[in-house]
Short mmCIF file of C-alpha atoms and ligand atoms in Angstrom, two decimals:
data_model
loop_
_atom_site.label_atom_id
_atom_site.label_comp_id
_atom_site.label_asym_id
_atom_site.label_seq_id
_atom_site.Cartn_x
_atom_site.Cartn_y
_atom_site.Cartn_z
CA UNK A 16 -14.95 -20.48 5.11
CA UNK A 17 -10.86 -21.23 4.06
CA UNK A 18 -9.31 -17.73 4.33
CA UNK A 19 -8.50 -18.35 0.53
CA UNK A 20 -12.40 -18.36 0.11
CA UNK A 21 -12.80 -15.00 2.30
CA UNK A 22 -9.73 -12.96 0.54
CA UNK A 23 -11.33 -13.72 -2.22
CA UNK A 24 -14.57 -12.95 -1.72
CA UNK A 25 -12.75 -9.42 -0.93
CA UNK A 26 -11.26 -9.36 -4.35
CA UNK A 27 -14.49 -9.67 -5.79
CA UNK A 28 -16.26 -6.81 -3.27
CA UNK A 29 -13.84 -4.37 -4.38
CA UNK A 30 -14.82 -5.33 -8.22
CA UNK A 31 -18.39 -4.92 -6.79
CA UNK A 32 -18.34 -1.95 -4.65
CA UNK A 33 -15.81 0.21 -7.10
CA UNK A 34 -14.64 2.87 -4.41
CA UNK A 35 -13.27 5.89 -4.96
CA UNK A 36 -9.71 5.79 -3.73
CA UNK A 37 -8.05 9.51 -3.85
CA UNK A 38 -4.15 9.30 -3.73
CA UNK A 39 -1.89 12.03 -3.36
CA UNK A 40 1.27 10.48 -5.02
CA UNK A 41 4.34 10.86 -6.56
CA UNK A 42 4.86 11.87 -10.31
CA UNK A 43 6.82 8.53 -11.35
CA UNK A 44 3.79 6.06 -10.56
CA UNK A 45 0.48 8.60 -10.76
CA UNK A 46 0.06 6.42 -13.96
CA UNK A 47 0.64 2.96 -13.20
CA UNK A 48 -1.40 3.46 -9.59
CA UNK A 49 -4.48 4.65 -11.42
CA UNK A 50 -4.13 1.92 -13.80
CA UNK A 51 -4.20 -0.49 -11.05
CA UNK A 52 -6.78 0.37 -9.22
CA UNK A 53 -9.28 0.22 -12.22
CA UNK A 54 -7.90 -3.04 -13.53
CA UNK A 55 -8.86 -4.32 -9.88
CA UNK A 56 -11.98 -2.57 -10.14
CA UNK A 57 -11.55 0.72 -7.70
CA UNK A 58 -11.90 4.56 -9.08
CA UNK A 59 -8.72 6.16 -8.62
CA UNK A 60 -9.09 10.04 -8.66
CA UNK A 61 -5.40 11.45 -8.07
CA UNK A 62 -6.03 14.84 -6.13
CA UNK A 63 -3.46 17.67 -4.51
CA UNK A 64 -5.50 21.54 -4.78
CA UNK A 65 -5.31 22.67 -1.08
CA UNK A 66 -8.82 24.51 -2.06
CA UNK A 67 -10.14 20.84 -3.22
CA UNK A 68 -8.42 18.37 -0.38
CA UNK A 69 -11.25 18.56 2.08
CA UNK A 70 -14.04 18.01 -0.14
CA UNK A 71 -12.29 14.83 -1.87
CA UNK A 72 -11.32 13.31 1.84
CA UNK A 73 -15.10 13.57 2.30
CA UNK A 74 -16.45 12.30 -0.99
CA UNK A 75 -13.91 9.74 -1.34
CA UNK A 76 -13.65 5.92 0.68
CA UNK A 77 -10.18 5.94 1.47
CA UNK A 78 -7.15 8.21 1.24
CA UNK A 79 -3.68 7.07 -0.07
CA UNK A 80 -0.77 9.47 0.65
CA UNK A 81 2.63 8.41 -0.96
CA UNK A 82 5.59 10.91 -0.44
CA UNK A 83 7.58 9.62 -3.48
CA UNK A 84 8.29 13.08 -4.84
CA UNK A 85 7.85 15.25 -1.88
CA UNK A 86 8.12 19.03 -2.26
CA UNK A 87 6.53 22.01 0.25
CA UNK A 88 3.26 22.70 -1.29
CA UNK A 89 2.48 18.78 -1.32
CA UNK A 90 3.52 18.35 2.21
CA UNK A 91 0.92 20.87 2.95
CA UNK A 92 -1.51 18.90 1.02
CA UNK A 93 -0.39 16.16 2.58
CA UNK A 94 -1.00 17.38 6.22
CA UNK A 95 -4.37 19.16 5.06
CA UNK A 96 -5.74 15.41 3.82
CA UNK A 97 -4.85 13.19 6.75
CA UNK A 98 -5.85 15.29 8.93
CA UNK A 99 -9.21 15.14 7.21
CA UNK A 100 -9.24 11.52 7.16
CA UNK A 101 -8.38 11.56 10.64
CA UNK A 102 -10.78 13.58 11.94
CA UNK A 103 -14.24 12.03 9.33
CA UNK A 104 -12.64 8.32 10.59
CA UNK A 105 -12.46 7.67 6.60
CA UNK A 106 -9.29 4.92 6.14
CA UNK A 107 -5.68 6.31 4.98
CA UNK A 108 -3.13 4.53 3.99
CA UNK A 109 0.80 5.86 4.29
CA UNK A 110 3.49 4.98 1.81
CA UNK A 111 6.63 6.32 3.55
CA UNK A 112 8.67 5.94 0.24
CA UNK A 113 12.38 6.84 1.07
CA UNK A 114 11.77 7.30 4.90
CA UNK A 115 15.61 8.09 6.33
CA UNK A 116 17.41 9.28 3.42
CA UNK A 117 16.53 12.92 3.56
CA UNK A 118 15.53 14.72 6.91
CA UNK A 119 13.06 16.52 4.76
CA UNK A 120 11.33 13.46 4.47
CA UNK A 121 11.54 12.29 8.05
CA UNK A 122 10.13 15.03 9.19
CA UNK A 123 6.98 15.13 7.12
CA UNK A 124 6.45 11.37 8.04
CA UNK A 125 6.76 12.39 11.41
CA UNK A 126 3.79 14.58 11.42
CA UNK A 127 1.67 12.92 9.36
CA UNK A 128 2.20 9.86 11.63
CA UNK A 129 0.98 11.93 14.15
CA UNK A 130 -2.87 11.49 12.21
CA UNK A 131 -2.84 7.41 12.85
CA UNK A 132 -2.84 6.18 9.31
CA UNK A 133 -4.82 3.06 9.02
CA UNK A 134 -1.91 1.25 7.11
CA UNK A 135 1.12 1.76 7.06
CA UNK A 136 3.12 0.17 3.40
CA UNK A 137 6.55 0.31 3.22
CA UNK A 138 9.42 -1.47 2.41
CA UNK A 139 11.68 -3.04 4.72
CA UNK A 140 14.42 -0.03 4.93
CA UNK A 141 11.59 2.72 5.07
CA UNK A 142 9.45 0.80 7.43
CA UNK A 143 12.81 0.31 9.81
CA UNK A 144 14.20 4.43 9.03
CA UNK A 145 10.13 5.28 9.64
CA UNK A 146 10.88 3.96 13.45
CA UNK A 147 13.73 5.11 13.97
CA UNK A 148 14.58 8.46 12.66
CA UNK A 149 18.31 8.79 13.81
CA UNK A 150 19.52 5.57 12.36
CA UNK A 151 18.76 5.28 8.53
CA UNK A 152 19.80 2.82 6.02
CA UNK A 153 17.46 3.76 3.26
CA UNK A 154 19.32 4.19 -0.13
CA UNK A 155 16.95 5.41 -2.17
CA UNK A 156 13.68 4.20 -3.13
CA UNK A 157 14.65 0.57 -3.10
CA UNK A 158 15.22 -1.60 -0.15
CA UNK A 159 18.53 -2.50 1.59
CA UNK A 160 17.01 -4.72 4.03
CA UNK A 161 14.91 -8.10 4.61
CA UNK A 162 11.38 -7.90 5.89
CA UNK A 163 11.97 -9.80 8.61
CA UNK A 164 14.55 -7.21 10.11
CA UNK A 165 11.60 -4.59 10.47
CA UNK A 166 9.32 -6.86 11.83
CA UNK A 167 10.22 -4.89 15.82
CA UNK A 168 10.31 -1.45 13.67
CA UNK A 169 6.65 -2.07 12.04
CA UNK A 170 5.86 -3.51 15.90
CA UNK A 171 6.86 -0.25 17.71
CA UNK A 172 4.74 1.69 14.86
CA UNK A 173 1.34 -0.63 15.84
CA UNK A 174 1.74 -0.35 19.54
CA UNK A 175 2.45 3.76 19.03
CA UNK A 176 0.29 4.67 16.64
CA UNK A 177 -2.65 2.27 17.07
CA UNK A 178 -2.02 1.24 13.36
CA UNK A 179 -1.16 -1.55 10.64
CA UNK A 180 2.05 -2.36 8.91
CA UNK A 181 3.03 -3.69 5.89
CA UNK A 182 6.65 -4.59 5.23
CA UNK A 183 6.65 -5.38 1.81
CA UNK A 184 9.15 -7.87 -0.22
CA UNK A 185 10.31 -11.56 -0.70
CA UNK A 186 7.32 -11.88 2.29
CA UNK A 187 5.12 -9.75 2.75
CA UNK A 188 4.53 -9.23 6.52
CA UNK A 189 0.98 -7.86 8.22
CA UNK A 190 1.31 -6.80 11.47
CA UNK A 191 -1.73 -5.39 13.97
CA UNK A 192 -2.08 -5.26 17.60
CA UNK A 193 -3.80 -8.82 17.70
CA UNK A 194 -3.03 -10.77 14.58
CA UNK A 195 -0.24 -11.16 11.46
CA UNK A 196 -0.21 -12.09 7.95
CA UNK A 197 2.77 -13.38 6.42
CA UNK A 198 2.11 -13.94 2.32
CA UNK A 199 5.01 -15.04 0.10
CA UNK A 200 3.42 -14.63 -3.33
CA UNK A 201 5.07 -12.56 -5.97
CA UNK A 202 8.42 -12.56 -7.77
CA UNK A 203 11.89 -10.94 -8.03
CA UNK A 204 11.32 -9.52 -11.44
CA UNK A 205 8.70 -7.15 -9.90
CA UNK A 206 11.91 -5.06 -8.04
CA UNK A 207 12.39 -3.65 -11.41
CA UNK A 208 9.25 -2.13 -12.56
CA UNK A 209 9.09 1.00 -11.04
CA UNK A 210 6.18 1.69 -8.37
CA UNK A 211 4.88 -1.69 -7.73
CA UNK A 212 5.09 -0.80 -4.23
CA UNK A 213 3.41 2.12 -4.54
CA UNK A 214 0.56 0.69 -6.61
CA UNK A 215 0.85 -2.30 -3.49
CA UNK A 216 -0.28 1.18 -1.04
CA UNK A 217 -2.71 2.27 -3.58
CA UNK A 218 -4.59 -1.44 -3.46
CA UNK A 219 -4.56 -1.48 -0.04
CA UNK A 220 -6.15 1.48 -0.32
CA UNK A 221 -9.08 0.27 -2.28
CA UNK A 222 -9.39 -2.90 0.10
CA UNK A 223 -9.12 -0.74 3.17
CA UNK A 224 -12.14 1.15 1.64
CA UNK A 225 -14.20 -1.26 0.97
CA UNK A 226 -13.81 -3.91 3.57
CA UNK A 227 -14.48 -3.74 7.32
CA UNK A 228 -12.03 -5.68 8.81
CA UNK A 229 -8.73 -3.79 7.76
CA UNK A 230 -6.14 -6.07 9.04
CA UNK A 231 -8.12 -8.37 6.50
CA UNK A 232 -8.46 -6.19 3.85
CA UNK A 233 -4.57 -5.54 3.40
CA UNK A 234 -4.23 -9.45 3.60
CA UNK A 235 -6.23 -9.63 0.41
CA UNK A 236 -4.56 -6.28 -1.20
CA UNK A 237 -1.47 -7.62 -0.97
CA UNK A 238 -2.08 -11.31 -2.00
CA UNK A 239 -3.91 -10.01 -5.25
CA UNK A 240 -0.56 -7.78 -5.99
CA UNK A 241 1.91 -10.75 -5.21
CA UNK A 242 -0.25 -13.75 -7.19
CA UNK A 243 -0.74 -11.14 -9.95
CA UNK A 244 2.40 -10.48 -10.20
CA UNK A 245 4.07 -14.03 -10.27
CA UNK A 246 1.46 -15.33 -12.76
CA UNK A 247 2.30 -12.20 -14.92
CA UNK A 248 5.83 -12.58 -14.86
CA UNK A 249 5.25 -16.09 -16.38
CA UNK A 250 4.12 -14.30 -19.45
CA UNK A 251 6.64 -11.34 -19.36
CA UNK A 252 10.50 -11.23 -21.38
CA UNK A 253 11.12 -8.39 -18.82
CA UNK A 254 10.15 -5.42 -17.12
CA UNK A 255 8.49 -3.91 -19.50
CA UNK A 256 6.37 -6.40 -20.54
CA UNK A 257 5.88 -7.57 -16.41
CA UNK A 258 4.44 -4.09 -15.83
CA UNK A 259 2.03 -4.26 -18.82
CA UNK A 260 1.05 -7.62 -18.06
CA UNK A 261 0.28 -7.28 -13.96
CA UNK A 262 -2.14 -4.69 -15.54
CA UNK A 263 -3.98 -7.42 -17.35
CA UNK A 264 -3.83 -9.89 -14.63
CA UNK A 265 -4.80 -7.68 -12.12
CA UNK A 266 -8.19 -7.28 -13.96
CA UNK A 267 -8.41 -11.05 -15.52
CA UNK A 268 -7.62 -13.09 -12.53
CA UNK A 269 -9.88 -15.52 -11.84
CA UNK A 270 -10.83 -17.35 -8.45
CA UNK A 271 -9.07 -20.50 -9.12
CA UNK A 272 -5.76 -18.21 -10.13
CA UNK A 273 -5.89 -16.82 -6.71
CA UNK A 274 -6.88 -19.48 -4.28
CA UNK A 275 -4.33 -22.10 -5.99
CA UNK A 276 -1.60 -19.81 -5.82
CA UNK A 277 -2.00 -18.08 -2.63
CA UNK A 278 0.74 -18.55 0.06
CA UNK A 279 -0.49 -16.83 3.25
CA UNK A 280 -0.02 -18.21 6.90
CA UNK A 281 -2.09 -16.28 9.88
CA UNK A 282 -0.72 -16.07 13.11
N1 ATP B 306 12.33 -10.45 -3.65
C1 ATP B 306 11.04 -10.55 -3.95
N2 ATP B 306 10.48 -11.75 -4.22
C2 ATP B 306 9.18 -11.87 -4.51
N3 ATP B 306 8.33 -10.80 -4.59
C3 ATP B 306 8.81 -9.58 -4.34
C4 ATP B 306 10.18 -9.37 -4.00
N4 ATP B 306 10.37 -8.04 -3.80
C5 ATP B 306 9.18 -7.45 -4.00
N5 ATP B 306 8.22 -8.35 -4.32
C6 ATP B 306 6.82 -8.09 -4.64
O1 ATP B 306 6.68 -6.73 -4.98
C7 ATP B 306 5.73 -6.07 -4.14
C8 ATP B 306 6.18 -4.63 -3.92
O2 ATP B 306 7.10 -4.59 -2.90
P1 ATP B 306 8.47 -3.79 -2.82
O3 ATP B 306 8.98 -4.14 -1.47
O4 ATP B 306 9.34 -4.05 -3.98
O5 ATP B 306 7.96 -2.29 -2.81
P2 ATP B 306 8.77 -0.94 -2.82
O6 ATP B 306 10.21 -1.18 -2.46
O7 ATP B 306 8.03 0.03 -2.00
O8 ATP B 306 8.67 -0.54 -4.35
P3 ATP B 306 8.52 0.91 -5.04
O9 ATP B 306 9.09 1.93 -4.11
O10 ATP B 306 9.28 0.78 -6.32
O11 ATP B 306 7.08 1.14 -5.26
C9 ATP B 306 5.67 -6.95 -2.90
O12 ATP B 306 4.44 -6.82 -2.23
C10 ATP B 306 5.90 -8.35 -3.47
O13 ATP B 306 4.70 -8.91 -3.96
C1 TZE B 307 11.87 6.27 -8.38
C2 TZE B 307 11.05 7.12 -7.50
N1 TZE B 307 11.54 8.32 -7.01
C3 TZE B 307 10.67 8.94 -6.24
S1 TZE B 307 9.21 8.13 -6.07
C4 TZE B 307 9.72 6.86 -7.08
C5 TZE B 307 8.85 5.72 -7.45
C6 TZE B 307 9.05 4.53 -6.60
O1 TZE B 307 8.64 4.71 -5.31
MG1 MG B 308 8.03 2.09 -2.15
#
């Protein structure tokens, strides 16, 4: 089968299978990321109770923790959840969002790396601050750097954490211990809606939930974001319209949508 045919084929599972994805994540996207994931075809049940965490790890396919708009009692959360995930083997996925600009931050990422996440998604600055602690060049939320410039960061994170990374923008690279992705689907304009990476994490997610082979399954989360995206942008005057629109094109896309427009080389 073409890999176009397979990542497909994973699309269509997830529409299938429906999983329950719980996220614990920030209060600018909690929207948008549940709107995602059921316009792909995944349950999204956003969860943070430390008296509820354990139970929703268990009941729940995959775990998606996003630090976006950290604060103490959500660290603990935080903590409480992977190490649930960690300990059931149920997939997690890690959104280091803002990695190096506060050492509040780095040192919550620290520990949670410390309960192997499945995926990691960031962009290039937090995947590069999320290696190296004492050298940071985040500036924000948004990235300063190319994903090609974290490609040794995200490789130090596989080899030390027995784990996958996703540098997200312009390409979107996949690393894992024995094989990459490198997709260049989606579009410029998607920089400025707010949480598209986030809602990138929260698809993985879903895929990583659903689908055995992970390194796989984040191939086909991230494809379905970028092609979404660049087909919705043709129908879009501008962000606001882009972030309604990858809604609906998330949830319309159709097989011939995705395997025409996919750009994905495997190496
Ligand atoms: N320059 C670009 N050209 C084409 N597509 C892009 C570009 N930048 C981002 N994208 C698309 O947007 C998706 C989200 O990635 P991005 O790197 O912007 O996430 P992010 O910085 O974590 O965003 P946020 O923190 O706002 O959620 C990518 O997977 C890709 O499809
Ligand atoms: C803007 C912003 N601030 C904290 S989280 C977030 C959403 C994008 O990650
Ligand atoms: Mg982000």
């Amino acid at each position: 089968m073409t890999m176009e045919k397979t990542l497909w084929q994973q699309v269509q599972l997830v529409r299938q299978k429906s999983p329950l994805v719980h996220n614990i994540t920030n209060y600018v996207v909690m929207n948008n990321t549940a709107n995602a994931l059921l316009a792909a075809g995944a349950s999204p049940i956003m969860a943070h109770a430390h008296s509820e965490i354990k139970e929703m790890v268990n009941i729940a396919h995959s775990l998606v923790i996003n630090i976006g708009t950290l604060d103490e009692y959500w660290a603990e959360s935080m903590f409480i959840a992977a190490e649930t995930a960690n300990t059931i083997h149920k997939p997690w996925v890690l959104d280091p969002v803002g990695a190096g600009a506060t050492s509040f931050r780095d040192q919550i990422l620290h520990q949670l790396l410390q309960f192997h996440p499945t995926v990691i998604r960031g962009n290039a600055s937090e995947i590069i601050a999320l290696s190296k602690t004492n050298k940071t060049i985040t500036k924000g939320v948004d990235s300063t750097a190319e994903s090609n410039d974290a490609v040794d960061a995200a490789q130090m994170l596989v080899n030390q954490y027995n784990t996958i990374v996703c540098i997200s923008g312009e390409t979107d690279i996949i690393l894992s211990k024995n094989q990459s992705f490198h997709i260049r689907n989606g579009h410029p304009l998607m920089t400025k809606v707010t949480g598209l990476g986030c809602s990138a994490s929260a698809l993985t997610g879903a895929f990583i939930g659903t689908i055995e082979d992970k390194v796989s399954g984040t191939a086909a989360a991230m494809s379905l974001l970028g092609i979404a995206g660049e087909l919705a942008v043709r129908e879009s005057k501008g962000p606001g319209s882009l972030q309604v629109n990858l809604i609906d094109k998330l949830y319309n896309i159709t097989e011939e949508e995705f395997t025409s427009h996919l750009k994905i080389e495997r190496s």
